[in-house]
Short mmCIF file of C-alpha atoms in Angstrom, two decimals:
data_model
loop_
_atom_site.label_atom_id
_atom_site.label_comp_id
_atom_site.label_asym_id
_atom_site.label_seq_id
_atom_site.Cartn_x
_atom_site.Cartn_y
_atom_site.Cartn_z
CA MET A 1 0.00 0.00 0.00
CA THR A 2 1.30 3.38 -0.94
CA ALA A 3 0.45 6.37 1.18
CA GLU A 4 1.30 10.04 1.00
CA TRP A 5 0.81 13.04 3.22
CA GLU A 6 -2.04 15.29 2.27
CA ASN A 7 -0.87 18.90 2.41
CA SER A 8 -4.16 20.55 3.34
CA ALA A 9 -5.12 18.55 6.43
CA GLY A 10 -1.89 16.76 7.31
CA ARG A 11 -3.64 13.38 7.31
CA LEU A 12 -2.23 10.18 5.95
CA ARG A 13 -4.18 9.35 2.82
CA ASN A 14 -4.28 5.90 1.30
CA GLU A 15 -4.17 6.06 -2.49
CA THR A 16 -5.90 2.72 -2.97
CA GLU A 17 -9.16 3.73 -1.28
CA PRO A 18 -11.94 5.09 -3.49
CA ASN A 19 -13.04 8.69 -3.27
CA GLY A 20 -16.69 9.34 -2.38
CA LEU A 21 -17.07 12.72 -4.07
CA GLY A 22 -18.48 11.26 -7.29
CA LEU A 23 -21.15 9.31 -5.43
CA ALA A 24 -22.09 12.38 -3.41
CA LEU A 25 -22.47 14.51 -6.54
CA ALA A 26 -24.53 11.84 -8.30
CA THR A 27 -26.80 11.57 -5.25
CA ILE A 28 -27.26 15.34 -5.17
CA GLY A 29 -28.10 15.21 -8.88
CA ILE A 30 -30.79 12.58 -8.33
CA VAL A 31 -32.32 14.57 -5.47
CA ALA A 32 -32.21 17.70 -7.65
CA VAL A 33 -34.12 15.87 -10.42
CA ALA A 34 -36.87 15.03 -7.92
CA LEU A 35 -36.88 18.64 -6.71
CA ALA A 36 -37.10 19.96 -10.28
CA MET A 37 -40.06 17.69 -11.03
CA THR A 38 -41.81 18.86 -7.86
CA VAL A 39 -41.20 22.53 -8.64
CA ALA A 40 -42.40 22.02 -12.22
CA GLY A 41 -45.55 20.40 -10.88
CA TYR A 42 -46.28 23.55 -8.89
CA GLY A 43 -45.92 25.59 -12.08
CA LEU A 44 -42.67 27.39 -11.29
CA LEU A 45 -41.03 26.71 -14.65
CA GLY A 46 -38.13 29.16 -14.23
CA TRP A 47 -36.99 27.43 -11.06
CA ALA A 48 -37.55 24.03 -12.66
CA ILE A 49 -35.19 24.93 -15.50
CA VAL A 50 -32.51 26.22 -13.12
CA ILE A 51 -32.73 23.18 -10.87
CA GLY A 52 -32.85 20.88 -13.91
CA LEU A 53 -29.61 22.33 -15.24
CA ALA A 54 -28.00 22.01 -11.82
CA SER A 55 -29.11 18.37 -11.59
CA ILE A 56 -27.71 17.56 -15.03
CA THR A 57 -24.41 19.19 -14.06
CA CYS A 58 -24.20 17.29 -10.76
CA LEU A 59 -25.06 13.97 -12.41
CA TRP A 60 -22.53 14.50 -15.20
CA ALA A 61 -19.77 15.52 -12.79
CA GLY A 62 -20.52 12.69 -10.36
CA ILE A 63 -20.57 9.98 -13.01
CA SER A 64 -17.42 11.39 -14.63
CA LEU A 65 -15.58 11.40 -11.31
CA GLU A 66 -16.64 7.82 -10.57
CA VAL A 67 -15.47 6.61 -13.99
CA ALA A 68 -12.14 8.39 -13.55
CA GLU A 69 -11.76 6.94 -10.04
CA GLN A 70 -12.43 3.41 -11.26
CA ARG A 71 -9.88 3.80 -14.05
CA ARG A 72 -7.34 5.14 -11.55
CA LEU A 73 -7.88 2.24 -9.17
CA GLN A 74 -7.62 -0.27 -12.01
CA GLY A 75 -4.36 1.37 -13.06
CA LEU A 76 -2.97 1.01 -9.55
CA GLY A 77 -3.88 -2.67 -9.59
CA ASP A 78 -2.12 -3.16 -12.94
CA GLU A 79 1.03 -1.41 -11.66
CA ARG A 80 1.07 -3.59 -8.54
CA GLU A 81 0.79 -6.76 -10.63
CA ARG A 82 3.66 -5.65 -12.87
CA SER A 83 5.87 -4.81 -9.90
CA ASP A 84 5.17 -8.20 -8.30
CA GLY A 85 6.16 -9.99 -11.50
CA LEU A 86 2.64 -11.27 -12.13
CA ARG A 87 1.11 -10.87 -15.54
#
């Protein structure tokens, strides 16, 4: 396991653990979709558009971060296999 010091908080961070930011953003995006549908049902179309755009942005960012995180973790696994001599 490789670890490095995180400059901002001074905590020891493990590079092989997944980051939860993508899941949090995707969850916020799903909640925002429900909120936009509720607001649209009440007839406040301006707010529905604003919240809809925010939900699309959160969903896109969350899913993109999760895909990038999975690729990063797979890359770490490949490097570890190569360094151990396993192919």
